[in-house]
PDB file of C-alpha atoms in Angstrom:
ATOM      1  CA  UNK A  45       4.540   9.948 -27.534  1.00 47.00           C
ATOM      2  CA  UNK A  46       2.671   7.152 -29.753  1.00 43.00           C
ATOM      3  CA  UNK A  47       5.513   5.227 -30.441  1.00 47.00           C
ATOM      4  CA  UNK A  48       6.307   4.793 -26.654  1.00 45.00           C
ATOM      5  CA  UNK A  49       5.655   0.830 -27.375  1.00 43.00           C
ATOM      6  CA  UNK A  50       6.837  -0.254 -31.053  1.00 46.00           C
ATOM      7  CA  UNK A  51       7.480  -3.518 -30.947  1.00 41.00           C
ATOM      8  CA  UNK A  52       7.949  -6.532 -28.445  1.00 38.00           C
ATOM      9  CA  UNK A  53      11.068  -7.888 -30.534  1.00 41.00           C
ATOM     10  CA  UNK A  54      12.732  -4.172 -30.494  1.00 49.00           C
ATOM     11  CA  UNK A  55      12.307  -4.150 -26.908  1.00 48.00           C
ATOM     12  CA  UNK A  56      13.357  -7.466 -26.229  1.00 46.00           C
ATOM     13  CA  UNK A  57      16.913  -6.476 -27.659  1.00 52.00           C
ATOM     14  CA  UNK A  58      17.988  -4.927 -24.292  1.00 54.00           C
ATOM     15  CA  UNK A  59      17.272  -8.469 -22.429  1.00 53.00           C
ATOM     16  CA  UNK A  60      20.488  -9.494 -21.083  1.00 55.00           C
ATOM     17  CA  UNK A  61      22.583  -6.342 -21.911  1.00 67.00           C
ATOM     18  CA  UNK A  62      21.827  -4.765 -18.700  1.00 74.00           C
ATOM     19  CA  UNK A  63      20.139  -2.286 -20.463  1.00 78.00           C
ATOM     20  CA  UNK A  64      16.847  -0.404 -20.257  1.00 81.00           C
ATOM     21  CA  UNK A  65      14.699   2.610 -21.773  1.00 84.00           C
ATOM     22  CA  UNK A  66      13.806   5.125 -19.342  1.00 89.00           C
ATOM     23  CA  UNK A  67      10.524   7.221 -20.167  1.00 91.00           C
ATOM     24  CA  UNK A  68      12.047  10.624 -18.677  1.00 94.00           C
ATOM     25  CA  UNK A  69       8.970  12.935 -17.235  1.00 96.00           C
ATOM     26  CA  UNK A  70       8.516  15.737 -14.756  1.00 96.00           C
ATOM     27  CA  UNK A  71       6.250  16.892 -12.041  1.00 93.00           C
ATOM     28  CA  UNK A  72       6.560  20.238 -10.850  1.00 83.00           C
ATOM     29  CA  UNK A  73       9.880  22.372 -11.628  1.00 84.00           C
ATOM     30  CA  UNK A  74      12.317  21.413 -13.392  1.00 89.00           C
ATOM     31  CA  UNK A  75      13.588  17.756 -11.718  1.00 93.00           C
ATOM     32  CA  UNK A  76      13.123  14.919 -13.842  1.00 95.00           C
ATOM     33  CA  UNK A  77      12.028  11.600 -12.782  1.00 96.00           C
ATOM     34  CA  UNK A  78      12.049   8.293 -14.880  1.00 93.00           C
ATOM     35  CA  UNK A  79      10.031   5.199 -15.194  1.00 88.00           C
ATOM     36  CA  UNK A  80      10.954   2.345 -17.570  1.00 84.00           C
ATOM     37  CA  UNK A  81       9.241   1.933 -20.987  1.00 81.00           C
ATOM     38  CA  UNK A  82       8.591  -1.797 -19.876  1.00 76.00           C
ATOM     39  CA  UNK A  83       6.054  -0.652 -17.385  1.00 80.00           C
ATOM     40  CA  UNK A  84       4.016   1.821 -19.913  1.00 84.00           C
ATOM     41  CA  UNK A  85       0.487   0.917 -21.412  1.00 84.00           C
ATOM     42  CA  UNK A  86       0.498   4.586 -23.053  1.00 88.00           C
ATOM     43  CA  UNK A  87       0.968   7.959 -22.967  1.00 92.00           C
ATOM     44  CA  UNK A  88      -1.523  10.237 -23.106  1.00 93.00           C
ATOM     45  CA  UNK A  89      -2.754  14.511 -22.682  1.00 94.00           C
ATOM     46  CA  UNK A  90      -5.059  14.232 -19.644  1.00 94.00           C
ATOM     47  CA  UNK A  91      -8.211  12.874 -20.761  1.00 93.00           C
ATOM     48  CA  UNK A  92     -11.538  14.233 -18.425  1.00 92.00           C
ATOM     49  CA  UNK A  93     -11.543  12.574 -15.167  1.00 93.00           C
ATOM     50  CA  UNK A  94     -14.312  11.411 -13.217  1.00 91.00           C
ATOM     51  CA  UNK A  95     -14.551  11.496  -9.574  1.00 86.00           C
ATOM     52  CA  UNK A  96     -14.409   8.969  -7.240  1.00 82.00           C
ATOM     53  CA  UNK A  97     -16.476   9.341  -4.167  1.00 80.00           C
ATOM     54  CA  UNK A  98     -14.688   8.650  -0.719  1.00 77.00           C
ATOM     55  CA  UNK A  99     -11.418   7.798  -2.535  1.00 78.00           C
ATOM     56  CA  UNK A 100      -7.747   9.388  -0.667  1.00 82.00           C
ATOM     57  CA  UNK A 101      -6.590  12.563  -2.096  1.00 87.00           C
ATOM     58  CA  UNK A 102      -4.131  11.353  -4.726  1.00 92.00           C
ATOM     59  CA  UNK A 103      -6.412   9.434  -7.019  1.00 94.00           C
ATOM     60  CA  UNK A 104      -7.759  12.518  -8.669  1.00 94.00           C
ATOM     61  CA  UNK A 105     -10.287  10.598 -10.607  1.00 92.00           C
ATOM     62  CA  UNK A 106     -10.832   7.912 -13.124  1.00 93.00           C
ATOM     63  CA  UNK A 107     -10.906   7.608 -16.710  1.00 93.00           C
ATOM     64  CA  UNK A 108     -12.553   5.363 -19.381  1.00 92.00           C
ATOM     65  CA  UNK A 109      -9.421   4.551 -21.760  1.00 88.00           C
ATOM     66  CA  UNK A 110     -10.040   1.898 -24.816  1.00 86.00           C
ATOM     67  CA  UNK A 111     -12.865   0.448 -22.624  1.00 87.00           C
ATOM     68  CA  UNK A 112     -10.965   0.004 -19.363  1.00 90.00           C
ATOM     69  CA  UNK A 113     -12.001   2.174 -16.461  1.00 92.00           C
ATOM     70  CA  UNK A 114      -8.733   3.156 -14.719  1.00 94.00           C
ATOM     71  CA  UNK A 115      -7.790   5.160 -11.751  1.00 94.00           C
ATOM     72  CA  UNK A 116      -5.443   8.463 -12.342  1.00 96.00           C
ATOM     73  CA  UNK A 117      -2.956   8.649  -9.207  1.00 96.00           C
ATOM     74  CA  UNK A 118      -1.146  12.069  -9.011  1.00 96.00           C
ATOM     75  CA  UNK A 119       2.294  11.149  -8.481  1.00 96.00           C
ATOM     76  CA  UNK A 120       3.046  14.322  -7.104  1.00 95.00           C
ATOM     77  CA  UNK A 121       0.988  13.906  -4.204  1.00 94.00           C
ATOM     78  CA  UNK A 122       1.938  10.372  -3.955  1.00 93.00           C
ATOM     79  CA  UNK A 123       5.475  11.118  -3.018  1.00 92.00           C
ATOM     80  CA  UNK A 124       4.503  14.089  -0.201  1.00 90.00           C
ATOM     81  CA  UNK A 125       5.241  17.432  -2.816  1.00 92.00           C
ATOM     82  CA  UNK A 126       1.888  19.359  -3.736  1.00 93.00           C
ATOM     83  CA  UNK A 127      -0.545  17.986  -6.319  1.00 93.00           C
ATOM     84  CA  UNK A 128      -1.081  19.429  -9.886  1.00 93.00           C
ATOM     85  CA  UNK A 129      -3.450  22.290  -9.813  1.00 93.00           C
ATOM     86  CA  UNK A 130      -7.171  21.522 -11.538  1.00 91.00           C
ATOM     87  CA  UNK A 131      -6.250  24.249 -13.708  1.00 93.00           C
ATOM     88  CA  UNK A 132      -3.234  22.911 -15.256  1.00 93.00           C
ATOM     89  CA  UNK A 133      -5.132  19.224 -15.487  1.00 93.00           C
ATOM     90  CA  UNK A 134      -5.687  20.035 -19.279  1.00 91.00           C
ATOM     91  CA  UNK A 135      -2.004  20.679 -20.416  1.00 94.00           C
ATOM     92  CA  UNK A 136      -0.876  17.571 -18.142  1.00 96.00           C
ATOM     93  CA  UNK A 137      -0.265  14.003 -19.187  1.00 96.00           C
ATOM     94  CA  UNK A 138      -1.062  10.659 -18.316  1.00 96.00           C
ATOM     95  CA  UNK A 139       1.107   7.655 -17.930  1.00 94.00           C
ATOM     96  CA  UNK A 140      -0.488   4.765 -18.279  1.00 92.00           C
ATOM     97  CA  UNK A 141       1.171   1.380 -16.384  1.00 88.00           C
ATOM     98  CA  UNK A 142       0.970  -1.625 -15.341  1.00 83.00           C
ATOM     99  CA  UNK A 143       2.286  -2.669 -11.956  1.00 80.00           C
ATOM    100  CA  UNK A 144       1.151  -5.887 -10.162  1.00 74.00           C
ATOM    101  CA  UNK A 145      -1.173  -7.291 -12.493  1.00 78.00           C
ATOM    102  CA  UNK A 146      -2.957  -3.981 -12.374  1.00 84.00           C
ATOM    103  CA  UNK A 147      -3.367  -0.571 -14.617  1.00 90.00           C
ATOM    104  CA  UNK A 148      -3.196   2.522 -13.480  1.00 93.00           C
ATOM    105  CA  UNK A 149      -2.480   6.227 -14.649  1.00 95.00           C
ATOM    106  CA  UNK A 150      -0.168   8.609 -13.128  1.00 96.00           C
ATOM    107  CA  UNK A 151      -0.358  12.198 -13.624  1.00 97.00           C
ATOM    108  CA  UNK A 152       2.764  14.241 -14.334  1.00 97.00           C
ATOM    109  CA  UNK A 153       3.184  17.592 -15.221  1.00 96.00           C
ATOM    110  CA  UNK A 154       4.957  16.781 -18.741  1.00 95.00           C
ATOM    111  CA  UNK A 155       6.739  14.058 -20.371  1.00 94.00           C
ATOM    112  CA  UNK A 156      10.429  14.499 -21.656  1.00 92.00           C
ATOM    113  CA  UNK A 157      12.238  11.934 -23.930  1.00 90.00           C
ATOM    114  CA  UNK A 158      13.001   8.251 -24.115  1.00 90.00           C
ATOM    115  CA  UNK A 159      16.253   7.579 -22.925  1.00 90.00           C
ATOM    116  CA  UNK A 160      18.318   3.866 -23.632  1.00 88.00           C
ATOM    117  CA  UNK A 161      20.347   3.669 -20.133  1.00 87.00           C
ATOM    118  CA  UNK A 162      22.568   1.269 -19.345  1.00 88.00           C
ATOM    119  CA  UNK A 163      21.922  -0.526 -15.476  1.00 86.00           C
ATOM    120  CA  UNK A 164      25.108   0.122 -14.534  1.00 88.00           C
ATOM    121  CA  UNK A 165      24.180   3.926 -14.480  1.00 91.00           C
ATOM    122  CA  UNK A 166      21.377   3.379 -12.447  1.00 91.00           C
ATOM    123  CA  UNK A 167      22.365   3.847  -8.871  1.00 89.00           C
ATOM    124  CA  UNK A 168      20.964   3.453  -5.216  1.00 85.00           C
ATOM    125  CA  UNK A 169      19.934   6.651  -3.437  1.00 82.00           C
ATOM    126  CA  UNK A 170      22.264   8.304  -1.639  1.00 77.00           C
ATOM    127  CA  UNK A 171      21.695   8.034   2.090  1.00 72.00           C
ATOM    128  CA  UNK A 172      19.697  10.937   3.494  1.00 64.00           C
ATOM    129  CA  UNK A 173      18.760  12.330  -0.273  1.00 57.00           C
ATOM    130  CA  UNK A 174      15.415  14.200   0.046  1.00 49.00           C
ATOM    131  CA  UNK A 175      12.643  12.104  -0.871  1.00 49.00           C
ATOM    132  CA  UNK A 176      15.104   8.926   0.049  1.00 50.00           C
ATOM    133  CA  UNK A 177      11.605   7.054   0.902  1.00 73.00           C
ATOM    134  CA  UNK A 178       9.951   7.092  -2.193  1.00 86.00           C
ATOM    135  CA  UNK A 179      13.398   6.402  -4.473  1.00 86.00           C
ATOM    136  CA  UNK A 180      14.523   3.073  -5.701  1.00 86.00           C
ATOM    137  CA  UNK A 181      17.683   4.410  -7.731  1.00 89.00           C
ATOM    138  CA  UNK A 182      18.968   7.770  -9.198  1.00 92.00           C
ATOM    139  CA  UNK A 183      21.009   8.438 -12.667  1.00 94.00           C
ATOM    140  CA  UNK A 184      22.529  11.347 -14.525  1.00 94.00           C
ATOM    141  CA  UNK A 185      21.310  12.478 -18.183  1.00 93.00           C
ATOM    142  CA  UNK A 186      23.171  15.384 -19.266  1.00 91.00           C
ATOM    143  CA  UNK A 187      24.299  16.219 -16.020  1.00 91.00           C
ATOM    144  CA  UNK A 188      20.764  16.417 -14.667  1.00 92.00           C
ATOM    145  CA  UNK A 189      19.886  14.359 -11.727  1.00 93.00           C
ATOM    146  CA  UNK A 190      17.174  11.831 -12.317  1.00 94.00           C
ATOM    147  CA  UNK A 191      15.318  10.319  -9.738  1.00 92.00           C
ATOM    148  CA  UNK A 192      13.191   6.742 -10.103  1.00 91.00           C
ATOM    149  CA  UNK A 193      10.418   6.566  -8.023  1.00 87.00           C
ATOM    150  CA  UNK A 194       9.514   3.240  -5.876  1.00 86.00           C
ATOM    151  CA  UNK A 195       6.128   2.811  -7.594  1.00 86.00           C
ATOM    152  CA  UNK A 196       5.760  -0.205  -5.484  1.00 83.00           C
ATOM    153  CA  UNK A 197       6.050   1.655  -2.333  1.00 86.00           C
ATOM    154  CA  UNK A 198       3.592   4.688  -3.983  1.00 89.00           C
ATOM    155  CA  UNK A 199       0.709   1.947  -4.731  1.00 87.00           C
ATOM    156  CA  UNK A 200       0.993  -0.355  -1.681  1.00 85.00           C
ATOM    157  CA  UNK A 201       0.274   2.655   0.410  1.00 88.00           C
ATOM    158  CA  UNK A 202      -2.155   4.122  -2.336  1.00 88.00           C
ATOM    159  CA  UNK A 203      -4.044   0.990  -2.894  1.00 81.00           C
ATOM    160  CA  UNK A 204      -2.411  -1.740  -0.434  1.00 77.00           C
ATOM    161  CA  UNK A 205      -2.487  -5.373  -1.090  1.00 72.00           C
ATOM    162  CA  UNK A 206      -3.411  -8.551   0.965  1.00 78.00           C
ATOM    163  CA  UNK A 207      -0.028  -9.291   2.209  1.00 79.00           C
ATOM    164  CA  UNK A 208      -0.713 -12.439   4.707  1.00 88.00           C
ATOM    165  CA  UNK A 209      -0.905 -15.785   3.146  1.00 91.00           C
ATOM    166  CA  UNK A 210      -3.844 -18.286   4.020  1.00 91.00           C
ATOM    167  CA  UNK A 211      -4.297 -20.353   7.333  1.00 92.00           C
ATOM    168  CA  UNK A 212      -4.770 -23.432   5.116  1.00 91.00           C
ATOM    169  CA  UNK A 213      -0.902 -22.569   3.403  1.00 90.00           C
ATOM    170  CA  UNK A 214       0.479 -21.488   6.976  1.00 90.00           C
ATOM    171  CA  UNK A 215      -0.575 -24.844   7.868  1.00 89.00           C
ATOM    172  CA  UNK A 216       0.792 -27.001   4.933  1.00 89.00           C
ATOM    173  CA  UNK A 217       4.445 -24.922   5.668  1.00 86.00           C
ATOM    174  CA  UNK A 218       4.348 -26.193   8.736  1.00 85.00           C
ATOM    175  CA  UNK A 219       3.702 -29.927   8.369  1.00 82.00           C
ATOM    176  CA  UNK A 220       6.617 -29.869   5.669  1.00 77.00           C
ATOM    177  CA  UNK A 221       9.984 -31.480   6.400  1.00 64.00           C
ATOM    178  CA  UNK A 222      12.062 -29.198   8.019  1.00 66.00           C
ATOM    179  CA  UNK A 223      15.818 -28.494   7.050  1.00 69.00           C
ATOM    180  CA  UNK A 224      15.039 -26.372   3.932  1.00 80.00           C
ATOM    181  CA  UNK A 225      17.857 -24.142   2.533  1.00 92.00           C
ATOM    182  CA  UNK A 226      17.302 -20.826   2.372  1.00 95.00           C
ATOM    183  CA  UNK A 227      15.831 -18.729  -0.294  1.00 97.00           C
ATOM    184  CA  UNK A 228      17.753 -15.616  -2.062  1.00 98.00           C
ATOM    185  CA  UNK A 229      15.042 -12.938  -2.654  1.00 98.00           C
ATOM    186  CA  UNK A 230      16.743  -9.793  -4.854  1.00 97.00           C
ATOM    187  CA  UNK A 231      14.868  -6.819  -5.121  1.00 94.00           C
ATOM    188  CA  UNK A 232      14.945  -3.259  -4.833  1.00 89.00           C
ATOM    189  CA  UNK A 233      11.869  -1.918  -3.396  1.00 86.00           C
ATOM    190  CA  UNK A 234      12.173  -2.421   0.323  1.00 85.00           C
ATOM    191  CA  UNK A 235       8.331  -2.745  -0.241  1.00 85.00           C
ATOM    192  CA  UNK A 236       8.648  -6.170  -2.154  1.00 88.00           C
ATOM    193  CA  UNK A 237      11.431  -7.446  -0.110  1.00 92.00           C
ATOM    194  CA  UNK A 238       8.729  -6.831   2.772  1.00 91.00           C
ATOM    195  CA  UNK A 239       6.484  -8.411   1.006  1.00 91.00           C
ATOM    196  CA  UNK A 240       7.944 -11.327  -0.343  1.00 94.00           C
ATOM    197  CA  UNK A 241       9.562 -12.399   3.129  1.00 95.00           C
ATOM    198  CA  UNK A 242       6.681 -12.087   4.971  1.00 94.00           C
ATOM    199  CA  UNK A 243       5.024 -14.269   2.611  1.00 94.00           C
ATOM    200  CA  UNK A 244       7.972 -16.921   2.768  1.00 95.00           C
ATOM    201  CA  UNK A 245       8.555 -16.609   6.448  1.00 94.00           C
ATOM    202  CA  UNK A 246       4.853 -17.734   7.140  1.00 93.00           C
ATOM    203  CA  UNK A 247       5.064 -20.824   5.533  1.00 93.00           C
ATOM    204  CA  UNK A 248       8.496 -22.293   7.578  1.00 92.00           C
ATOM    205  CA  UNK A 249      11.410 -20.536   4.787  1.00 93.00           C
ATOM    206  CA  UNK A 250      14.483 -18.670   5.652  1.00 94.00           C
ATOM    207  CA  UNK A 251      15.183 -15.745   3.538  1.00 96.00           C
ATOM    208  CA  UNK A 252      18.524 -14.069   2.602  1.00 97.00           C
ATOM    209  CA  UNK A 253      17.649 -10.605   0.860  1.00 97.00           C
ATOM    210  CA  UNK A 254      20.071  -8.455  -1.417  1.00 97.00           C
ATOM    211  CA  UNK A 255      19.050  -5.212  -3.052  1.00 93.00           C
ATOM    212  CA  UNK A 256      20.114  -5.903  -6.893  1.00 93.00           C
ATOM    213  CA  UNK A 257      21.751  -7.984  -8.869  1.00 94.00           C
ATOM    214  CA  UNK A 258      25.135  -6.871  -8.398  1.00 94.00           C
ATOM    215  CA  UNK A 259      24.896  -7.374  -4.601  1.00 96.00           C
ATOM    216  CA  UNK A 260      23.185 -10.934  -5.354  1.00 98.00           C
ATOM    217  CA  UNK A 261      25.824 -12.281  -7.817  1.00 97.00           C
ATOM    218  CA  UNK A 262      28.911 -11.249  -5.168  1.00 97.00           C
ATOM    219  CA  UNK A 263      26.741 -12.930  -2.385  1.00 98.00           C
ATOM    220  CA  UNK A 264      26.662 -16.056  -4.023  1.00 98.00           C
ATOM    221  CA  UNK A 265      30.616 -15.909  -5.525  1.00 97.00           C
ATOM    222  CA  UNK A 266      31.028 -15.642  -1.646  1.00 97.00           C
ATOM    223  CA  UNK A 267      28.982 -18.710  -0.579  1.00 97.00           C
ATOM    224  CA  UNK A 268      30.705 -20.799  -3.666  1.00 97.00           C
ATOM    225  CA  UNK A 269      34.057 -19.935  -3.438  1.00 97.00           C
ATOM    226  CA  UNK A 270      34.746 -22.759  -1.748  1.00 97.00           C
ATOM    227  CA  UNK A 271      34.340 -25.017  -4.872  1.00 96.00           C
ATOM    228  CA  UNK A 272      30.734 -25.781  -3.649  1.00 96.00           C
ATOM    229  CA  UNK A 273      27.631 -25.154  -5.550  1.00 96.00           C
ATOM    230  CA  UNK A 274      24.868 -23.043  -4.968  1.00 96.00           C
ATOM    231  CA  UNK A 275      22.547 -25.535  -4.298  1.00 94.00           C
ATOM    232  CA  UNK A 276      24.299 -26.606  -1.602  1.00 95.00           C
ATOM    233  CA  UNK A 277      23.266 -23.103   0.248  1.00 96.00           C
ATOM    234  CA  UNK A 278      19.745 -22.036  -1.441  1.00 97.00           C
ATOM    235  CA  UNK A 279      16.742 -23.562  -2.269  1.00 95.00           C
ATOM    236  CA  UNK A 280      15.955 -21.119  -4.645  1.00 96.00           C
ATOM    237  CA  UNK A 281      16.678 -17.679  -6.290  1.00 98.00           C
ATOM    238  CA  UNK A 282      13.520 -15.023  -6.655  1.00 97.00           C
ATOM    239  CA  UNK A 283      14.482 -12.156  -8.581  1.00 96.00           C
ATOM    240  CA  UNK A 284      13.055  -8.518  -9.284  1.00 92.00           C
ATOM    241  CA  UNK A 285      14.028  -7.876 -12.868  1.00 87.00           C
ATOM    242  CA  UNK A 286      14.121  -3.766 -12.529  1.00 84.00           C
ATOM    243  CA  UNK A 287      16.988  -2.946 -10.340  1.00 87.00           C
ATOM    244  CA  UNK A 288      19.849  -0.605 -10.562  1.00 87.00           C
ATOM    245  CA  UNK A 289      23.516  -1.786 -11.274  1.00 88.00           C
ATOM    246  CA  UNK A 290      22.308  -4.963 -12.748  1.00 91.00           C
ATOM    247  CA  UNK A 291      19.170  -6.182 -13.970  1.00 88.00           C
ATOM    248  CA  UNK A 292      17.105  -9.388 -13.319  1.00 90.00           C
ATOM    249  CA  UNK A 293      17.629 -10.597 -16.716  1.00 87.00           C
ATOM    250  CA  UNK A 294      21.602  -9.917 -16.519  1.00 90.00           C
ATOM    251  CA  UNK A 295      21.555 -11.765 -13.174  1.00 94.00           C
ATOM    252  CA  UNK A 296      20.008 -14.712 -14.362  1.00 94.00           C
ATOM    253  CA  UNK A 297      22.606 -14.841 -17.378  1.00 91.00           C
ATOM    254  CA  UNK A 298      25.146 -14.425 -15.572  1.00 94.00           C
ATOM    255  CA  UNK A 299      23.567 -17.238 -13.424  1.00 96.00           C
ATOM    256  CA  UNK A 300      23.503 -19.815 -16.156  1.00 94.00           C
ATOM    257  CA  UNK A 301      26.941 -19.031 -17.393  1.00 94.00           C
ATOM    258  CA  UNK A 302      28.520 -20.129 -14.181  1.00 96.00           C
ATOM    259  CA  UNK A 303      29.087 -23.763 -13.206  1.00 96.00           C
ATOM    260  CA  UNK A 304      28.896 -23.390  -9.304  1.00 96.00           C
ATOM    261  CA  UNK A 305      25.498 -21.692 -10.211  1.00 97.00           C
ATOM    262  CA  UNK A 306      24.314 -23.020 -13.415  1.00 96.00           C
ATOM    263  CA  UNK A 307      22.028 -25.457 -11.893  1.00 96.00           C
ATOM    264  CA  UNK A 308      20.230 -22.901  -9.452  1.00 96.00           C
ATOM    265  CA  UNK A 309      16.673 -22.701  -9.603  1.00 96.00           C
ATOM    266  CA  UNK A 310      15.828 -19.198 -10.090  1.00 96.00           C
ATOM    267  CA  UNK A 311      12.175 -17.516 -10.348  1.00 94.00           C
ATOM    268  CA  UNK A 312      11.779 -13.842 -12.025  1.00 92.00           C
ATOM    269  CA  UNK A 313       9.055 -12.139  -9.546  1.00 89.00           C
ATOM    270  CA  UNK A 314       8.307  -8.984 -11.389  1.00 81.00           C
ATOM    271  CA  UNK A 315       5.565  -6.230 -11.415  1.00 75.00           C
ATOM    272  CA  UNK A 316       6.744  -5.420 -14.991  1.00 66.00           C
ATOM    273  CA  UNK A 317       3.308  -6.260 -17.928  1.00 55.00           C
ATOM    274  CA  UNK A 318       3.066  -9.829 -18.742  1.00 53.00           C
ATOM    275  CA  UNK A 319       3.142  -8.817 -22.532  1.00 51.00           C
ATOM    276  CA  UNK A 320       6.760  -9.180 -22.981  1.00 52.00           C
ATOM    277  CA  UNK A 321       8.181 -11.804 -20.313  1.00 58.00           C
ATOM    278  CA  UNK A 322       7.533 -15.215 -22.045  1.00 63.00           C
ATOM    279  CA  UNK A 323       9.995 -14.266 -24.887  1.00 65.00           C
ATOM    280  CA  UNK A 324      12.442 -12.494 -21.995  1.00 70.00           C
ATOM    281  CA  UNK A 325      12.005 -15.134 -19.584  1.00 72.00           C
ATOM    282  CA  UNK A 326      12.896 -17.883 -22.680  1.00 71.00           C
ATOM    283  CA  UNK A 327      16.129 -15.510 -24.030  1.00 75.00           C
ATOM    284  CA  UNK A 328      17.816 -15.647 -20.490  1.00 80.00           C
ATOM    285  CA  UNK A 329      17.026 -18.852 -19.517  1.00 86.00           C
ATOM    286  CA  UNK A 330      15.229 -18.263 -16.111  1.00 91.00           C
ATOM    287  CA  UNK A 331      13.256 -21.483 -14.271  1.00 93.00           C
ATOM    288  CA  UNK A 332      10.105 -19.332 -13.701  1.00 89.00           C
ATOM    289  CA  UNK A 333       8.109 -16.584 -13.720  1.00 88.00           C
ATOM    290  CA  UNK A 334       5.734 -15.130 -11.512  1.00 88.00           C
ATOM    291  CA  UNK A 335       3.751 -11.659 -11.658  1.00 84.00           C
ATOM    292  CA  UNK A 336       3.879  -9.508  -8.165  1.00 84.00           C
ATOM    293  CA  UNK A 337       1.899 -10.180  -5.732  1.00 83.00           C
ATOM    294  CA  UNK A 338      -0.022 -12.296  -4.644  1.00 88.00           C
ATOM    295  CA  UNK A 339       0.885 -14.343  -1.622  1.00 92.00           C
ATOM    296  CA  UNK A 340      -0.622 -17.481  -1.780  1.00 94.00           C
ATOM    297  CA  UNK A 341       0.411 -17.854  -5.112  1.00 93.00           C
ATOM    298  CA  UNK A 342       4.098 -17.540  -4.406  1.00 95.00           C
ATOM    299  CA  UNK A 343       3.941 -19.742  -1.357  1.00 94.00           C
ATOM    300  CA  UNK A 344       2.558 -22.374  -2.899  1.00 94.00           C
ATOM    301  CA  UNK A 345       4.642 -22.421  -6.274  1.00 94.00           C
ATOM    302  CA  UNK A 346       7.879 -22.195  -3.886  1.00 95.00           C
ATOM    303  CA  UNK A 347       6.606 -24.750  -1.432  1.00 93.00           C
ATOM    304  CA  UNK A 348       5.897 -26.776  -5.063  1.00 93.00           C
ATOM    305  CA  UNK A 349       9.804 -25.863  -6.895  1.00 93.00           C
ATOM    306  CA  UNK A 350      11.382 -27.452  -3.031  1.00 91.00           C
ATOM    307  CA  UNK A 351       9.303 -30.342  -2.471  1.00 88.00           C
ATOM    308  CA  UNK A 352      10.470 -31.392  -6.530  1.00 87.00           C
ATOM    309  CA  UNK A 353      14.051 -31.017  -5.707  1.00 81.00           C
TER     310      UNK A 353
END
C-alpha cells in the first residue's frame, strides 16, 4: 500500500465533485469496511507493539514509527467484536490515521484495495442494522456491503476529549446581546453533533442540526423558499466534510452557487488531516476551516464570526 497518498494535487481533484476514495479493509471474516483515504497517513504491516500499563484492552500497544510514538487500537475490539489474536499480529496491518488533531493506528486483519466512489453511493446505515451504533454509513461494491465505521465515536470512547467550554467563555457568551440567529450544524456522526451542540449551547447559541449535506441543502432551500436569504434565518453554518449522499465540499459549492444562500458564512469543521485542507477550502470557497475538536477554540471563533456580522 505504499502509494496510498500519492500527491495533494491528485487528491484535491475530487474536491467539490462529491467523490471520495475509500481504502477497503477487513477486521475478522469476509465483511468489508472502508475508511476515507484522506484520513490515512500510511498503511504498514503490523510493527512490534510495546504494551502500555493500565491502558484499555482495545489499545494493543504503541509503536515507534518515523520518530513518533503512536497508539495502536484494535478496531475489532473497539466496535464490540473479538480482537485479533496475538499470534496473528505479525500478519495483520496497521492503518496510520490522523483524526481530531491526533495520530493513531488502527489494527486490521487485512487491507483490500482503494476504490474511487461517489458520495451519493454512500448511504446512512439502515435502521436496526447490526452494530449500527458504530456505523456512520454503508455502501455496496461489487454487490458486497461495505460498512464505514463512526471512528469519532470509537475515539470518543477510547480516548475521550474534553467537551465542555471553559467558564470564562460561558460567561462571555452570557454577556453577549441576545437574539442571535441559530447555527446550522451538519455532521453525520451523532457524537460530533452532540459535541458541537453542547459547545454552542453553552455560549447561548441555538442550534439546528442535519445529518448530511443533502439534508442541509434541502433545509436551506425550505427556509429560503419564500424569497428570503439564508442569513435572515441563520448566523452561520458549521459543516463536516465526510458525509453520506453529499459531502461538505459539495455542500459549500452548492451554497456558494445559489444567490439565496451564497452570502452565508460556512465553516468546515473536520477531523480530516490538515495537509489537504487549505487547498480544498480555497477551491470550494468556504469561509473558514477548523480542525476538530477544541470546544474553547470553536466557541471563541463562533462568537467572533457572529460579532462581526
